[in-house]
Every structure is written in structure tokens, then in C-alpha cells.
C-alpha atoms as an extended CHARMM CRD file, in Angstrom:
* protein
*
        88  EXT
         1         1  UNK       CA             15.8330000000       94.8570000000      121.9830000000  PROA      1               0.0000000000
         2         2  UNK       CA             17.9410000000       97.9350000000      122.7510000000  PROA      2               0.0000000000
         3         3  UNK       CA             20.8750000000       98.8280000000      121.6950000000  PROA      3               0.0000000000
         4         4  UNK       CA             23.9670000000       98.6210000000      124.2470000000  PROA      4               0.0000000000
         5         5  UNK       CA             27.2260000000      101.3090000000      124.0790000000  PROA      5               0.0000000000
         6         6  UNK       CA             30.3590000000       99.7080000000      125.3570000000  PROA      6               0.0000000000
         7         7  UNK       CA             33.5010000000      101.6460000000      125.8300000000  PROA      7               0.0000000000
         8         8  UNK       CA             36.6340000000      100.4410000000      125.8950000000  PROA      8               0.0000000000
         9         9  UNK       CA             38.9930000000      101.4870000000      128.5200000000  PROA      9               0.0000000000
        10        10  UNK       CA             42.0270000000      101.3630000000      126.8690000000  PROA      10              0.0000000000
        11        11  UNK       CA             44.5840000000      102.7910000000      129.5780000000  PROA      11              0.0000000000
        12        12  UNK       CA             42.9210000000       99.8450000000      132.0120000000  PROA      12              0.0000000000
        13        13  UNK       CA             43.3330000000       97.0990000000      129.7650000000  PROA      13              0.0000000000
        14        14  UNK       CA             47.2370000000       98.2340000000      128.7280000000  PROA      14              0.0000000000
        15        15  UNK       CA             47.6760000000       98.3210000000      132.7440000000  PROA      15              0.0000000000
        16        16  UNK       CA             46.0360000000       94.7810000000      132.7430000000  PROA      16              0.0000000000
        17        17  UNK       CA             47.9640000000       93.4090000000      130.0670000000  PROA      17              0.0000000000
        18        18  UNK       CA             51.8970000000       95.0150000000      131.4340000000  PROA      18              0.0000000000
        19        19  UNK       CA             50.8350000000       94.9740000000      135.0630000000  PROA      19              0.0000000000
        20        20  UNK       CA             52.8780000000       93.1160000000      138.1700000000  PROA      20              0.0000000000
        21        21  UNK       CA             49.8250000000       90.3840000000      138.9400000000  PROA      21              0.0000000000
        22        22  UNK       CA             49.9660000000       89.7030000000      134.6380000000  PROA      22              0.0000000000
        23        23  UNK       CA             53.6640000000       89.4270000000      135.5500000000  PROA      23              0.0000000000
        24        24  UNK       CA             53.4670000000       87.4780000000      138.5110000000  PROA      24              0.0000000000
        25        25  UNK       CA             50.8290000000       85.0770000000      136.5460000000  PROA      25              0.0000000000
        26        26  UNK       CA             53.0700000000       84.5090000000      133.4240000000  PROA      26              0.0000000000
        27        27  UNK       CA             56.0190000000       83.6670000000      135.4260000000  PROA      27              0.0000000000
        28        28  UNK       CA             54.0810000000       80.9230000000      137.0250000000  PROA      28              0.0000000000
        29        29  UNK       CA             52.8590000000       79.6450000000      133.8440000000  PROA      29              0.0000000000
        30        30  UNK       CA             56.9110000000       79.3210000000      132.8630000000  PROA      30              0.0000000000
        31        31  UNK       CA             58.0600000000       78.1200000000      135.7110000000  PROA      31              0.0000000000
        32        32  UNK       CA             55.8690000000       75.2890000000      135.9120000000  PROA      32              0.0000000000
        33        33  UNK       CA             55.9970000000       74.4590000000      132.5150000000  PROA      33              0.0000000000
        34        34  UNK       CA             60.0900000000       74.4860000000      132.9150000000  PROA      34              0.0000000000
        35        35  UNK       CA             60.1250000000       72.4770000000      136.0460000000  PROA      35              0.0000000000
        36        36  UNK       CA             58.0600000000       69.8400000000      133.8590000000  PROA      36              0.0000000000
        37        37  UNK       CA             61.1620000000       69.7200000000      131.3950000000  PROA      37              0.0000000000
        38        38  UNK       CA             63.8710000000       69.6390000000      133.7000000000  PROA      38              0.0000000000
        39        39  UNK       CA             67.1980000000       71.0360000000      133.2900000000  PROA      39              0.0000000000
        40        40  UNK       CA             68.5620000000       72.7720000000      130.1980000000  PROA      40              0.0000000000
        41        41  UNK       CA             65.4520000000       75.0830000000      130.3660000000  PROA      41              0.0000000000
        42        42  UNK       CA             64.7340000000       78.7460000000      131.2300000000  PROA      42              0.0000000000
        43        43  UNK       CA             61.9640000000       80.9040000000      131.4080000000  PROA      43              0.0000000000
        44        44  UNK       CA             61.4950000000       84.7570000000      131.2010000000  PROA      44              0.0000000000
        45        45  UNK       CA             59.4190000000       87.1310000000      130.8870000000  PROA      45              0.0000000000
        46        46  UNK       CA             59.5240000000       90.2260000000      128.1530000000  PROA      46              0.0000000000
        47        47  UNK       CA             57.3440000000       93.3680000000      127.0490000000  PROA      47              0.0000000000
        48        48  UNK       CA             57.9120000000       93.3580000000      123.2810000000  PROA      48              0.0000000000
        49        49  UNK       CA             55.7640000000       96.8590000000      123.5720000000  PROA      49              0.0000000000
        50        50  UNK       CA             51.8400000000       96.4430000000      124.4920000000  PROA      50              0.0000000000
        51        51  UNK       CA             51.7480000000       93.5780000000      126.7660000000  PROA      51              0.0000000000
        52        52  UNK       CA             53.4260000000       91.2820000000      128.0000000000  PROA      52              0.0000000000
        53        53  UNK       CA             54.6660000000       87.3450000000      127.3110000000  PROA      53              0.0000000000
        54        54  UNK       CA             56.0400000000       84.5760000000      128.6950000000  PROA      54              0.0000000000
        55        55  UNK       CA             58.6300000000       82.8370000000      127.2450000000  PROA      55              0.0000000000
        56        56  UNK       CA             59.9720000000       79.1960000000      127.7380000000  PROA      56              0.0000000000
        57        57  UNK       CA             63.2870000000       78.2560000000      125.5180000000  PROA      57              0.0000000000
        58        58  UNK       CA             66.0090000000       75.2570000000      125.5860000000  PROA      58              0.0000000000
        59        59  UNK       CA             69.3370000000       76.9540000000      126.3120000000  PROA      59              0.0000000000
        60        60  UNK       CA             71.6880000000       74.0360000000      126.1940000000  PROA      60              0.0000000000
        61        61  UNK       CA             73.1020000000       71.8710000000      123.5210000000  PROA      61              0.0000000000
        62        62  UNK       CA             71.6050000000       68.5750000000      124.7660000000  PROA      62              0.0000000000
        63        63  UNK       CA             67.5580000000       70.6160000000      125.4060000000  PROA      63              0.0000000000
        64        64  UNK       CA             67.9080000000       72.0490000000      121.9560000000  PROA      64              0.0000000000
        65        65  UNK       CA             68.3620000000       68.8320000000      120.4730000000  PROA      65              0.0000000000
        66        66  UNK       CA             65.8390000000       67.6360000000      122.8900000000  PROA      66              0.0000000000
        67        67  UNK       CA             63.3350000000       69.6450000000      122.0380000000  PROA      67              0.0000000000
        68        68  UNK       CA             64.1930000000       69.4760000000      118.2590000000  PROA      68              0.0000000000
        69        69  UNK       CA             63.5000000000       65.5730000000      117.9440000000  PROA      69              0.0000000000
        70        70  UNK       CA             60.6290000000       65.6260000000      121.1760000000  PROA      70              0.0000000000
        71        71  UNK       CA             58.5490000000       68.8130000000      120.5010000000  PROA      71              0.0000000000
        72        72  UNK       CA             58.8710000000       68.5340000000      124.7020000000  PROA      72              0.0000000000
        73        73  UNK       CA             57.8380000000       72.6110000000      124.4000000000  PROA      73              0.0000000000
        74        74  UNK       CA             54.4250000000       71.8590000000      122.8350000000  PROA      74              0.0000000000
        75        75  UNK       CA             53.6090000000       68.7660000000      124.9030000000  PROA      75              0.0000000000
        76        76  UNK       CA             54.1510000000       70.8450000000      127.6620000000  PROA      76              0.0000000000
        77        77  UNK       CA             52.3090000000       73.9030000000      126.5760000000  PROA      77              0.0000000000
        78        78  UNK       CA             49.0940000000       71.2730000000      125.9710000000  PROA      78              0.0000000000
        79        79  UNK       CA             49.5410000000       70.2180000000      129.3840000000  PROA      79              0.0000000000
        80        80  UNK       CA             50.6620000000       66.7340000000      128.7250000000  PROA      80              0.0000000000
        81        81  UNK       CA             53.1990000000       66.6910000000      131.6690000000  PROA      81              0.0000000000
        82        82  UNK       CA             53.0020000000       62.9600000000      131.3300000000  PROA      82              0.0000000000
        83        83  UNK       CA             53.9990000000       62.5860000000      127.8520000000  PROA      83              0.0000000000
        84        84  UNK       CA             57.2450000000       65.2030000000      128.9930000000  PROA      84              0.0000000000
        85        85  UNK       CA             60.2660000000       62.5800000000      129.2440000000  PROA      85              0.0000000000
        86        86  UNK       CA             63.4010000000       64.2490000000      129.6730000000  PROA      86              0.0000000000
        87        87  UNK       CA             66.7750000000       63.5280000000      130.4540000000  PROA      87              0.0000000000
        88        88  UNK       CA             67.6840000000       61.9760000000      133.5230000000  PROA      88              0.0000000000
């Protein structure tokens, strides 16, 4: 069996991972994981330095607490959208 080189392109995969379609892609994730909680939710997305994340937090007094005694943030991010009961 012979041996096989690989090279990594690393300006293509930093352009990959900080690009406007990885953008684009992780603020779809967010959104529709924060339109599964409801209100009291926002999403954003940040470039702590090599690439880029999405980011889904509780911003009001009534989410936080929400999410503190529901874990609604995990269920969601394990795609139980069913189990996600929110406020009303």
C-alpha cells in the first residue's frame, strides 16, 4: 500500500471557518434554535479569533430563570424542539 502526502491548506480552511456562507449557516442554526424558545432569547454571532461561533443566550430575568430550572438551551441544542416548553 503506498503511502499518501496530504497538505493542509491552512489559509482555505481559516477562510472556511470566518467566511460569510459559515456566517450565514451559524446564524440559521441560532435563529432556529431561538425561535424554538420563544421570547427572552437572542442569538449572535462572534469571531473570538480563528473561527467563528454561534451563540444562543437568555437575556431576560424570566429566560434566565427559565433556562436555569429547564436546561431549555440543551434540549434545544439536541434537537428536542418538542420537549422545549416555554412561556406563553
Amino acid at each position: 500500500m503506498s503511502k499518501i502526502k496530504f497538505e493542509l491548506d491552512r489559509q482555505g480552511v481559516s477562510e472556511l471557518l470566518t467566511g460569510d456562507d459559515m456566517q450565514q449557516l451559524l446564524w440559521n442554526i441560532t435563529e432556529t434554535i431561538r425561535s424554538s424558545l420563544g421570547d427572552g432569547y437572542e442569538n449572535r454571532i462572534a469571531n473570538p479569533g480563528t473561527r467563528l461561533i454561534g451563540i444562543v443566550t437568555a437575556v431576560d430575568e424570566e429566560a434566565i430563570e427559565e433556562q436555569y430550572e429547564s436546561n431549555l438551551l440543551l434540549k434545544a441544542l439536541n434537537g428536542n424542539f418538542s420537549e422545549v416548553k416555554t412561556k406563553k
